[in-house]
JSON list of C-alpha atoms and ligand atoms in Angstrom, two decimals:
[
{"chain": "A", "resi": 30, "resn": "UNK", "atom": "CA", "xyz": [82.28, 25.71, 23.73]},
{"chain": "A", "resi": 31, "resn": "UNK", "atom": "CA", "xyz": [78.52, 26.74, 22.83]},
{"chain": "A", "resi": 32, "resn": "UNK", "atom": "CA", "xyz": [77.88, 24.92, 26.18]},
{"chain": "A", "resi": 33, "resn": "UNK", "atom": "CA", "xyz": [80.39, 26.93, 27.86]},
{"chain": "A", "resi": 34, "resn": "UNK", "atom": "CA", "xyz": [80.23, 29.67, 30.73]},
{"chain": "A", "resi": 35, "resn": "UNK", "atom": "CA", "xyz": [80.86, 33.13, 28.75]},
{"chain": "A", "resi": 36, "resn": "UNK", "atom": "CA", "xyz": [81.60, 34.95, 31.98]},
{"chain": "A", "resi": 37, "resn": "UNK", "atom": "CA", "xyz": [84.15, 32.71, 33.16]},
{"chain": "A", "resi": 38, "resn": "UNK", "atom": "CA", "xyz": [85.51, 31.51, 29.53]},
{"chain": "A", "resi": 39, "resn": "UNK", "atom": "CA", "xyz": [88.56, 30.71, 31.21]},
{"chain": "A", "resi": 40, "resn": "UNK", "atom": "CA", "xyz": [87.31, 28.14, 33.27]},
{"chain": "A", "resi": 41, "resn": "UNK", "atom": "CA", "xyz": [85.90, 26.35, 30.61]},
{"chain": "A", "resi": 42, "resn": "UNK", "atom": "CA", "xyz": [89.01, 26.93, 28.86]},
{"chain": "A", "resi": 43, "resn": "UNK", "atom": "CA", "xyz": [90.55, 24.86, 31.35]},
{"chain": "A", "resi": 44, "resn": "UNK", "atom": "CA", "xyz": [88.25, 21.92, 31.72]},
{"chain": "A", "resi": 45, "resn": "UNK", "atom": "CA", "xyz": [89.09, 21.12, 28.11]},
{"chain": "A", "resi": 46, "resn": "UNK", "atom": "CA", "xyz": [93.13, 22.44, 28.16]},
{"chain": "A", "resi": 47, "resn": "UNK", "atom": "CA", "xyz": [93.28, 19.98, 30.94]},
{"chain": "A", "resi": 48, "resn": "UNK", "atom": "CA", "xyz": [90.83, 16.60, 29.77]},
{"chain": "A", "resi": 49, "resn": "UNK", "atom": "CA", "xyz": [89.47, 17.23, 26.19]},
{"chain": "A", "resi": 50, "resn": "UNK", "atom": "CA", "xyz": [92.00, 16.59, 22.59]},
{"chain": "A", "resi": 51, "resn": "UNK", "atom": "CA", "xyz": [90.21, 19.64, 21.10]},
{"chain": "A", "resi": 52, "resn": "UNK", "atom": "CA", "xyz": [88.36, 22.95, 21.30]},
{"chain": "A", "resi": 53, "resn": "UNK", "atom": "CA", "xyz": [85.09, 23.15, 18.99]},
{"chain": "A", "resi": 54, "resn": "UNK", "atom": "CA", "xyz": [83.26, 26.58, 18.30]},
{"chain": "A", "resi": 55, "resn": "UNK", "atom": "CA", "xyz": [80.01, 26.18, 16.82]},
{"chain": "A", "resi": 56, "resn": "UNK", "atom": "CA", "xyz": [79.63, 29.61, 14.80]},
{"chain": "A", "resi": 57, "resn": "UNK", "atom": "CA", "xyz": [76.07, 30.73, 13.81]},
{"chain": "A", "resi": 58, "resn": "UNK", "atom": "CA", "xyz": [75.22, 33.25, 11.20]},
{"chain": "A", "resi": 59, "resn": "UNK", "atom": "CA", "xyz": [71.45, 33.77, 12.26]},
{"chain": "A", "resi": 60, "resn": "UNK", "atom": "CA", "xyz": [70.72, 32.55, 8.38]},
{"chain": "A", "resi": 61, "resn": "UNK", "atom": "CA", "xyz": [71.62, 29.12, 7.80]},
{"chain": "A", "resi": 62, "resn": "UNK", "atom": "CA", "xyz": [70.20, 28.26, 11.46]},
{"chain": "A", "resi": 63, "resn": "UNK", "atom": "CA", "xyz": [68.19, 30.31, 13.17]},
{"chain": "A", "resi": 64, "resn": "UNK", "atom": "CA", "xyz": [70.12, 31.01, 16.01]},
{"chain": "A", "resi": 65, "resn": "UNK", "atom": "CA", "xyz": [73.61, 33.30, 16.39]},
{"chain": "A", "resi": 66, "resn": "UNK", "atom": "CA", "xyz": [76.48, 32.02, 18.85]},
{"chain": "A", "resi": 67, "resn": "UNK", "atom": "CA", "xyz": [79.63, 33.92, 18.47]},
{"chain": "A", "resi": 68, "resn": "UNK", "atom": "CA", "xyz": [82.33, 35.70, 16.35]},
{"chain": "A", "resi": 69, "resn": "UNK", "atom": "CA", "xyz": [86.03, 36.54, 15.88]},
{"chain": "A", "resi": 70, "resn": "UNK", "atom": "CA", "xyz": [86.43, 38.02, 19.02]},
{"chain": "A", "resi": 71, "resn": "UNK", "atom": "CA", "xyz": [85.95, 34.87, 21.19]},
{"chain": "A", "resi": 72, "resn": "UNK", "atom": "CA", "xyz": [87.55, 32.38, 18.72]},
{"chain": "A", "resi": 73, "resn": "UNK", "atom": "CA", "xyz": [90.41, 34.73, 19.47]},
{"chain": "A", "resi": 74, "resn": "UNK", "atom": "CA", "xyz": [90.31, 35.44, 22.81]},
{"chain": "A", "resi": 75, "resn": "UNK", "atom": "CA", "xyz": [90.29, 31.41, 23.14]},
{"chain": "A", "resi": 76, "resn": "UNK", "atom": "CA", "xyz": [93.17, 30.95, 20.93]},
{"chain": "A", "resi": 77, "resn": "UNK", "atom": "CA", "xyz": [95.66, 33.03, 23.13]},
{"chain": "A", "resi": 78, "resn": "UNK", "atom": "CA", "xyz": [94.86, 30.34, 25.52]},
{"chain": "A", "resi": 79, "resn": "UNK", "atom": "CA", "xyz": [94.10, 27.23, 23.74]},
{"chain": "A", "resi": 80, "resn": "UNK", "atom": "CA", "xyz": [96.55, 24.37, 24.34]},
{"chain": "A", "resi": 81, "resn": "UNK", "atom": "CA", "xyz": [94.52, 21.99, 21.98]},
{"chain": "A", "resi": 82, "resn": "UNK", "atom": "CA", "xyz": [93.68, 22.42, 18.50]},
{"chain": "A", "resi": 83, "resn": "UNK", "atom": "CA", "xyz": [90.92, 24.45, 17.70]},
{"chain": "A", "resi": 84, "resn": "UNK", "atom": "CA", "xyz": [88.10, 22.76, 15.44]},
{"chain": "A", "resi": 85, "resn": "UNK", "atom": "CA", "xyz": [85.56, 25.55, 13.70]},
{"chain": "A", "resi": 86, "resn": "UNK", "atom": "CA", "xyz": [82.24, 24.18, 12.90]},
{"chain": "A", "resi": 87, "resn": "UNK", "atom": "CA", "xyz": [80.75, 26.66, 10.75]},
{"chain": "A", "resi": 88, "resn": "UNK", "atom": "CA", "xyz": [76.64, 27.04, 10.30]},
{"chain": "A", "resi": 89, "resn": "UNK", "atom": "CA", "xyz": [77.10, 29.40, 8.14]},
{"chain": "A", "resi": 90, "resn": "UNK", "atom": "CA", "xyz": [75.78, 30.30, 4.84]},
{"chain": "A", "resi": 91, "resn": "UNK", "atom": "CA", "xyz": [78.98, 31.21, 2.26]},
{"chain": "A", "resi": 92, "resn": "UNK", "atom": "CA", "xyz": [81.69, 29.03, 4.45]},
{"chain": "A", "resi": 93, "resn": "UNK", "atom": "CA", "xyz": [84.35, 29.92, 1.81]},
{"chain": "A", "resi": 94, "resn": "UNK", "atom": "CA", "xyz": [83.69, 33.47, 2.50]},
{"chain": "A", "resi": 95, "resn": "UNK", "atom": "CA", "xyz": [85.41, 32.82, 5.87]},
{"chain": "A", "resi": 96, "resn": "UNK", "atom": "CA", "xyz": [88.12, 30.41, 5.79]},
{"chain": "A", "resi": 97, "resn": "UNK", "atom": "CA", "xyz": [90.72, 32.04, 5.19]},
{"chain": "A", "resi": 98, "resn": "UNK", "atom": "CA", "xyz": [89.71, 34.67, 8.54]},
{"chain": "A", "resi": 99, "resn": "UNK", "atom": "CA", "xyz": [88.83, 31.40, 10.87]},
{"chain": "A", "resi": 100, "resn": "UNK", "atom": "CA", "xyz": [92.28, 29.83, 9.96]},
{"chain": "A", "resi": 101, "resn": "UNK", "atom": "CA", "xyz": [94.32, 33.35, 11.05]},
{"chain": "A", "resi": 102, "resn": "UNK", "atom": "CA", "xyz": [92.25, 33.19, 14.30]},
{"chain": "A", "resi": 103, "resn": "UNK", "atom": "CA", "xyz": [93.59, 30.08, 14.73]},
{"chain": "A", "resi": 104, "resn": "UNK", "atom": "CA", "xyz": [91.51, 27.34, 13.61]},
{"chain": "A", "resi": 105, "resn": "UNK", "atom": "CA", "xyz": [93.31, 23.98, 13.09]},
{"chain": "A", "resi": 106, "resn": "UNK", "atom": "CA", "xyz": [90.07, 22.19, 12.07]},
{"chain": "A", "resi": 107, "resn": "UNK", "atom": "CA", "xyz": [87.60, 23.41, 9.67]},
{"chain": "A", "resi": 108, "resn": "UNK", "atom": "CA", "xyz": [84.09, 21.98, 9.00]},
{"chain": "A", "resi": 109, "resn": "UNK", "atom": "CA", "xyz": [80.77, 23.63, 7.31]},
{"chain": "A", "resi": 110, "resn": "UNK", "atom": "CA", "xyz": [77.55, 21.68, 6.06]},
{"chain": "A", "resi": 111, "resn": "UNK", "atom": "CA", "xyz": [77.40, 20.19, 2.87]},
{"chain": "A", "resi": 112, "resn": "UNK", "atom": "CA", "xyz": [74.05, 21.52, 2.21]},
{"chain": "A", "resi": 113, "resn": "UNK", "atom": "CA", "xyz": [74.59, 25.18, 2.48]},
{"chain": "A", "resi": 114, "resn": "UNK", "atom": "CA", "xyz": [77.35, 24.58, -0.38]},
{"chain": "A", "resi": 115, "resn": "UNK", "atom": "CA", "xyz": [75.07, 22.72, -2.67]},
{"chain": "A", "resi": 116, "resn": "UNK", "atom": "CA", "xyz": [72.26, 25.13, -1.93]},
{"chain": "A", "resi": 117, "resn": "UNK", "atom": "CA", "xyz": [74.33, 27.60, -3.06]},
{"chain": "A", "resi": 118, "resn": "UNK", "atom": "CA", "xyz": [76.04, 26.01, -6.01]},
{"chain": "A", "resi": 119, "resn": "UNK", "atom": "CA", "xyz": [79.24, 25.95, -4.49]},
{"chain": "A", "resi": 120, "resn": "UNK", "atom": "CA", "xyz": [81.09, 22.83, -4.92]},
{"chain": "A", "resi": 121, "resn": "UNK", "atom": "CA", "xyz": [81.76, 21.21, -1.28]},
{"chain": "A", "resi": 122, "resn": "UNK", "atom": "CA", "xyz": [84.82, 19.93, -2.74]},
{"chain": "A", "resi": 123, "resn": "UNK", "atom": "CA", "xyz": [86.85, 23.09, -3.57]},
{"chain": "A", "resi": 124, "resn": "UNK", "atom": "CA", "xyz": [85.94, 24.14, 0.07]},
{"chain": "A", "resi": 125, "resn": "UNK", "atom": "CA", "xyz": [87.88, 21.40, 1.21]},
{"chain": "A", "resi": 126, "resn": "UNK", "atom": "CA", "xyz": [90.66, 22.05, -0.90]},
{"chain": "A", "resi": 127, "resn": "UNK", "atom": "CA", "xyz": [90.60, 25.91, 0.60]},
{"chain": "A", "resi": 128, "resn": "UNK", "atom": "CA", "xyz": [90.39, 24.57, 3.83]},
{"chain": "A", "resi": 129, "resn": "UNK", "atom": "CA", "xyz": [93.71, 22.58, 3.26]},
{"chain": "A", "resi": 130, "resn": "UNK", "atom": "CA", "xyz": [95.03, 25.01, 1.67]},
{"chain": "A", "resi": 131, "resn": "UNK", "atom": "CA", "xyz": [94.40, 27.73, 4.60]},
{"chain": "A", "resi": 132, "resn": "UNK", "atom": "CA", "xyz": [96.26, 24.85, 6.54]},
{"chain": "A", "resi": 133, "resn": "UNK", "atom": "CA", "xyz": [93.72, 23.54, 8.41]},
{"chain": "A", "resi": 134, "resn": "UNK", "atom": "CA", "xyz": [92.06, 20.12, 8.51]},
{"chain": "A", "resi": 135, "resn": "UNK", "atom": "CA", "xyz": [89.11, 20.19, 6.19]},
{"chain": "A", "resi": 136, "resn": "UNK", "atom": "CA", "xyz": [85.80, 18.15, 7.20]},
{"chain": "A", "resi": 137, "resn": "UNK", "atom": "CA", "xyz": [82.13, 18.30, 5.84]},
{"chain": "A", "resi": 138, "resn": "UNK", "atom": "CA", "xyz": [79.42, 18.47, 8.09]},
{"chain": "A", "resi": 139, "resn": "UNK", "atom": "CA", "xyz": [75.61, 16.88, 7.28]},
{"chain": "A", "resi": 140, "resn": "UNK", "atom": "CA", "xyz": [72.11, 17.54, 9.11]},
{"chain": "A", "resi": 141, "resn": "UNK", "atom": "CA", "xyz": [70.38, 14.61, 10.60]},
{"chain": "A", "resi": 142, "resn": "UNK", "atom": "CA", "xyz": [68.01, 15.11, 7.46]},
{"chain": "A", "resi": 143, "resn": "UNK", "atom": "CA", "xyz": [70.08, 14.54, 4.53]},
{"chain": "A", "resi": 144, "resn": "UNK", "atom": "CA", "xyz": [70.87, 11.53, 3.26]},
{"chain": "A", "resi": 145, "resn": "UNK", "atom": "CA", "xyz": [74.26, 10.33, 4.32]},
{"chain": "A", "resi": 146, "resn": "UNK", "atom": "CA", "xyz": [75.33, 9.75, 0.35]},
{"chain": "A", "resi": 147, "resn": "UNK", "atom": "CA", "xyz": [75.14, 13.34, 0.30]},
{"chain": "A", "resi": 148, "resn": "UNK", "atom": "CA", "xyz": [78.89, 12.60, 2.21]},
{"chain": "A", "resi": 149, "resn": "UNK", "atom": "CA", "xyz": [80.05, 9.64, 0.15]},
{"chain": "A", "resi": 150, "resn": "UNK", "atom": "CA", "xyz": [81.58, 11.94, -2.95]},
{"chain": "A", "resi": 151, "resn": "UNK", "atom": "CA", "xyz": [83.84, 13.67, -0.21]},
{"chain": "A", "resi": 152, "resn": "UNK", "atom": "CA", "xyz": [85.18, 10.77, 1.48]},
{"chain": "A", "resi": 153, "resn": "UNK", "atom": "CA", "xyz": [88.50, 10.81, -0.35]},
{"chain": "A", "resi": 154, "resn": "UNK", "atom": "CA", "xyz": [89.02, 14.95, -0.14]},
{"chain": "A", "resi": 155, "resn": "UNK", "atom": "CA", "xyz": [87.91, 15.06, 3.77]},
{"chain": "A", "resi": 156, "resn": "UNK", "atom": "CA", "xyz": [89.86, 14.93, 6.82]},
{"chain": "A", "resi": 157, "resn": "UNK", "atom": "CA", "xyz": [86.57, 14.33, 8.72]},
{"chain": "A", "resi": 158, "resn": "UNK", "atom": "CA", "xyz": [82.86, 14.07, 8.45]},
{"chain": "A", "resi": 159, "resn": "UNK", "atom": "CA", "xyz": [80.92, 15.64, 10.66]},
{"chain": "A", "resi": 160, "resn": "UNK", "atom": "CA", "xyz": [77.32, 14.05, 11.21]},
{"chain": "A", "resi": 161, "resn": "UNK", "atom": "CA", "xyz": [74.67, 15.81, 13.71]},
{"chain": "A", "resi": 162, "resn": "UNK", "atom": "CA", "xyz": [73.42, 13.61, 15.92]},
{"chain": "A", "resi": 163, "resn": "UNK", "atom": "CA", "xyz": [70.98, 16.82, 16.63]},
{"chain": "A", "resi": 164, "resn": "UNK", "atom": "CA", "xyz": [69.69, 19.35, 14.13]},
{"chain": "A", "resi": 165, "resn": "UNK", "atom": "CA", "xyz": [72.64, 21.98, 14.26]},
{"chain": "A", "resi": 166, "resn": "UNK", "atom": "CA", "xyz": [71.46, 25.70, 15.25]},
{"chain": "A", "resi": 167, "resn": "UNK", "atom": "CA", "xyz": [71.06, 25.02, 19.00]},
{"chain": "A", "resi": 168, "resn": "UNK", "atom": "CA", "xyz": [72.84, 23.46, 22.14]},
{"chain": "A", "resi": 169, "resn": "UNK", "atom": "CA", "xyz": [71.29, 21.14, 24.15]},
{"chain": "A", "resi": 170, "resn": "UNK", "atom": "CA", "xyz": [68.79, 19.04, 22.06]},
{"chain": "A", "resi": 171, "resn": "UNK", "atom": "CA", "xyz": [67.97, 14.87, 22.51]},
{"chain": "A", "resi": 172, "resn": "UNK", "atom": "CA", "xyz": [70.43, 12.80, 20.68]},
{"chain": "A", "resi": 173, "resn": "UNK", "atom": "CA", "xyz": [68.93, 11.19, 17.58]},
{"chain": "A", "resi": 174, "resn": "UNK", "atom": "CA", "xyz": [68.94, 7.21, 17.60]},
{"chain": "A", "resi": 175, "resn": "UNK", "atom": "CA", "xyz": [68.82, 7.13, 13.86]},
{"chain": "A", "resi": 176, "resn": "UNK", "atom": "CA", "xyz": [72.75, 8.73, 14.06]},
{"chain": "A", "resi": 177, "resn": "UNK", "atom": "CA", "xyz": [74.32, 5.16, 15.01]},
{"chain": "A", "resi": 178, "resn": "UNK", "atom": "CA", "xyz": [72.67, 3.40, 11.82]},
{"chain": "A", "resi": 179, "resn": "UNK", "atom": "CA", "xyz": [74.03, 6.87, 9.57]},
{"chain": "A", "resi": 180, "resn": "UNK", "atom": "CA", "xyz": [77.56, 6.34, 10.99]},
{"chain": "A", "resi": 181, "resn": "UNK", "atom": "CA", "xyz": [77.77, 2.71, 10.36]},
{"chain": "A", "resi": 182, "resn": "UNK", "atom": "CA", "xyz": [76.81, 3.36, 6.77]},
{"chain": "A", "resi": 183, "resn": "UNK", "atom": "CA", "xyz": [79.15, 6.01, 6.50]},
{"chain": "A", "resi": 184, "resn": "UNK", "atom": "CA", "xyz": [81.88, 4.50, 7.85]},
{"chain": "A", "resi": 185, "resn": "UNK", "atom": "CA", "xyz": [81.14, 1.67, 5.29]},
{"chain": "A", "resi": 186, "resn": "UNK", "atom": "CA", "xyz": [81.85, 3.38, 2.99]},
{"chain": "A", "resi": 187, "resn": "UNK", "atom": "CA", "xyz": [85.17, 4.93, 3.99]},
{"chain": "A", "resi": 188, "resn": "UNK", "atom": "CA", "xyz": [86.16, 1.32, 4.61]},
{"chain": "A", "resi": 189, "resn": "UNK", "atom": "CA", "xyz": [85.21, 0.45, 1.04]},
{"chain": "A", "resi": 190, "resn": "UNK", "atom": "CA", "xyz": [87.60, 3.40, -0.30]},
{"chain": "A", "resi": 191, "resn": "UNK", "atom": "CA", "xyz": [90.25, 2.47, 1.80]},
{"chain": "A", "resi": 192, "resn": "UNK", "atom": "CA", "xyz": [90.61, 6.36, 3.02]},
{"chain": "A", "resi": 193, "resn": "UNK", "atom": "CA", "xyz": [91.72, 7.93, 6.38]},
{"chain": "A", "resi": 194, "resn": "UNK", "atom": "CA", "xyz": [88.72, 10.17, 6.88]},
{"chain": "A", "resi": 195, "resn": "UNK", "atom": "CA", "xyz": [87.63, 10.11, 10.51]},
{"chain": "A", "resi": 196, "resn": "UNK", "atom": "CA", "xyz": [83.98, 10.61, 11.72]},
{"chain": "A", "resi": 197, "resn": "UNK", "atom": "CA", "xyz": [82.90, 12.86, 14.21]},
{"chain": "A", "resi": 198, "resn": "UNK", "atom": "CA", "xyz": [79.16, 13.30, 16.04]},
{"chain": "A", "resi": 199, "resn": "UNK", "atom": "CA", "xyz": [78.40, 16.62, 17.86]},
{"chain": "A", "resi": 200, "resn": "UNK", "atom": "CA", "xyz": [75.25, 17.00, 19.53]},
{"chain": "A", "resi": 201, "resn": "UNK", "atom": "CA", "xyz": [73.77, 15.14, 22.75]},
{"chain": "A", "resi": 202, "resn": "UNK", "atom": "CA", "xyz": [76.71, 13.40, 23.00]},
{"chain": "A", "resi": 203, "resn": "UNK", "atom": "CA", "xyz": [77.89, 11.87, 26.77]},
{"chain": "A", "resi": 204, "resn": "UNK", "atom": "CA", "xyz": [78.72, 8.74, 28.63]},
{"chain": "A", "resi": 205, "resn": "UNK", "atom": "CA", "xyz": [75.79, 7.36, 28.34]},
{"chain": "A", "resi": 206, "resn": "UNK", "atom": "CA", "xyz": [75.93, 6.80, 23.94]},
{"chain": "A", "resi": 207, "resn": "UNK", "atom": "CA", "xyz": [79.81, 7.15, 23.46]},
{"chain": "A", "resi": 208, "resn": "UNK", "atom": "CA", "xyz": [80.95, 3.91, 23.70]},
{"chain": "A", "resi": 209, "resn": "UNK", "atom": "CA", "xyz": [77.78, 2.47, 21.30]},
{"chain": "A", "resi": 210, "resn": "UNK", "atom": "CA", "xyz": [78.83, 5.28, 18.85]},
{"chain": "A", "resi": 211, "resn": "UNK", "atom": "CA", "xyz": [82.89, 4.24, 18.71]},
{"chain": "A", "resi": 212, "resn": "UNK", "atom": "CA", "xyz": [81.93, 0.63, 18.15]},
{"chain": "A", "resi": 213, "resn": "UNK", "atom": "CA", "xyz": [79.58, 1.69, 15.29]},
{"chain": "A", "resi": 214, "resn": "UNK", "atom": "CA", "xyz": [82.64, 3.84, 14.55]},
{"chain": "A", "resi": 215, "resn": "UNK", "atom": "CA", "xyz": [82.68, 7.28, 15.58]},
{"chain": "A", "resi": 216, "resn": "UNK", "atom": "CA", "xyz": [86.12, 8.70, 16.07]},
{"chain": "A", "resi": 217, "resn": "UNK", "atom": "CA", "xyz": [85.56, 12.16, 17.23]},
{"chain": "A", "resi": 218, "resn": "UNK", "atom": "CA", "xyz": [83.23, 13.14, 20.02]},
{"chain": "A", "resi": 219, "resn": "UNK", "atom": "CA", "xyz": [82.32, 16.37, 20.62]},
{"chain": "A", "resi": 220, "resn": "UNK", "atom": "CA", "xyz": [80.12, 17.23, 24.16]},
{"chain": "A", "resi": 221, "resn": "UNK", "atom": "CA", "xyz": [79.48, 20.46, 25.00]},
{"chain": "A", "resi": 222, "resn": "UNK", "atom": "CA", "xyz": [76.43, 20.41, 27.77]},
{"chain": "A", "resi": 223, "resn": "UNK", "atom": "CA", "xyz": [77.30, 16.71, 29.21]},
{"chain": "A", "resi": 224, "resn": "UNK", "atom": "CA", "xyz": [80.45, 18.62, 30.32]},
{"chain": "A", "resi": 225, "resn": "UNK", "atom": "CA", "xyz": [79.74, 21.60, 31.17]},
{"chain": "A", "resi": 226, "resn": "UNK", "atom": "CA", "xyz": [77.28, 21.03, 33.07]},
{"chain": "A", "resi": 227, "resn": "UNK", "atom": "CA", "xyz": [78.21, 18.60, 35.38]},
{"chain": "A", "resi": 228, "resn": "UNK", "atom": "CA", "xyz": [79.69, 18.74, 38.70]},
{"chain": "A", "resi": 229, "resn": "UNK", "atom": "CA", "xyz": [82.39, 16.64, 37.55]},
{"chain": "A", "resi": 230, "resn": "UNK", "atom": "CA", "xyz": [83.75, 17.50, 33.69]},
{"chain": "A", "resi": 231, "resn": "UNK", "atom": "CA", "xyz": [86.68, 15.26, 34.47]},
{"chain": "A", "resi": 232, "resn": "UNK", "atom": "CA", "xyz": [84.76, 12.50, 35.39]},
{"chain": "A", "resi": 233, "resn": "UNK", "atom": "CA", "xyz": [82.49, 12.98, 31.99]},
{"chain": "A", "resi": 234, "resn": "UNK", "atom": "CA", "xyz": [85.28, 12.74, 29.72]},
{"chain": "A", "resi": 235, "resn": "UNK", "atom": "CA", "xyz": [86.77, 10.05, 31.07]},
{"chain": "A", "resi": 236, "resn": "UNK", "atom": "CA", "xyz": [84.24, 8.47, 30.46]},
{"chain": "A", "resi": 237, "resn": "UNK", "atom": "CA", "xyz": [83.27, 9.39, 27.19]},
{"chain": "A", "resi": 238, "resn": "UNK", "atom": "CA", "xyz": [86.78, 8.36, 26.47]},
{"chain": "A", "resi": 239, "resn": "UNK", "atom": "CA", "xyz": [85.80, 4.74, 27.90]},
{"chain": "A", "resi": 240, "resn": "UNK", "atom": "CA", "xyz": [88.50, 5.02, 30.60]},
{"chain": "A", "resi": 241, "resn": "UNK", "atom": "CA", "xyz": [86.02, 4.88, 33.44]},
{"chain": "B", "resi": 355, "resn": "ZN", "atom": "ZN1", "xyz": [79.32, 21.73, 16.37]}
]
């Protein structure tokens, strides 16, 4: 939704009420990127009208500090960088087990700079594993290449444990890489600009979805 139009929120409500499987907010605390996106007030101003879960992606320094609020504003999906927990001390793991118990899917989220075994602990507590295929803090940016080789090893690995933990890729993300990131075996897309700015959002997630 960072991609969105914030005058007409409802119209990009729509585009993804009608084509998309979820809504996700990219919140930014000005601290653990750079840059500052948006609060409560929106996340709940879209969840009056969301028909699709809502999935919170937090760049945020302190995630746990929040949960509990993102899950009453109606998060159904919460993720928040692995390396702002470990930076901190915190233990990424007991944020997953708030997360799940705020009742929300709980998912771990890595920069395209740390190493992907950063994740690999996780895999079995995780609902998802968020990798940027762009450094997070801005919408926009040139997909990485290097993110197909990190989600093959990744997904490796969650094939080794034998665990249910999906991956997901957010950043540069459209037609044109989708399909070579499922068959290295992303399960979760998210697009923001690709769709929103195009004449056709339809069109783009159908075809991100491989159906055109
Ligand atoms: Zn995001």
């Amino acid at each position: 939704m960072l991609a969105a139009d914030f005058l007409h929120l409802q119209e990009s409500v729509d585009i993804v009420n009608r084509w998309a499987d979820i809504f996700h907010l990219d919140i930014m605390d000005g601290t653990f990127v750079p840059n500052i996106s948006f609060g409560f007030p929106v996340v709940e101003a879209i969840a009056k009208v969301a028909e699709k879960p809502m999935d919170v992606h937090l760049m945020i320094v302190h995630p746990e500090k929040y949960i509990e609020r993102f899950a009453k504003a109606g998060a159904s999906m919460i993720s928040f960088h692995a390396e702002a927990a470990l930076s901190e001390g915190s233990d990424p793991g007991e944020i997953l087990d708030l997360i799940r118990r705020n009742g929300c899917k709980a998912g771990l989220v890595i920069n395209p700079d740390i190493p992907v075994e950063t994740l690999f602990p996780y895999l079995e507590k995780a609902d998802y594993v968020l990798i940027m295929s762009v450094f997070a803090g801005f919408g926009g940016q040139k997909f990485i290449e290097a993110t197909y080789e990190r989600v093959r090893a990744v997904k490796a690995e969650i094939q080794r444990l034998g665990t249910q933990c999906l991956i997901e890729v957010d950043g540069g993300v459209g037609a044109a890489n989708a399909d070579a990131l499922a068959q290295a075996g992303v399960d979760l897309f998210v697009a923001g600009s690709a769709v929103f700015k195009a004449e056709n959002p339809e069109t783009v997630i159908r075809a991100i979805r491989g159906e055109a």
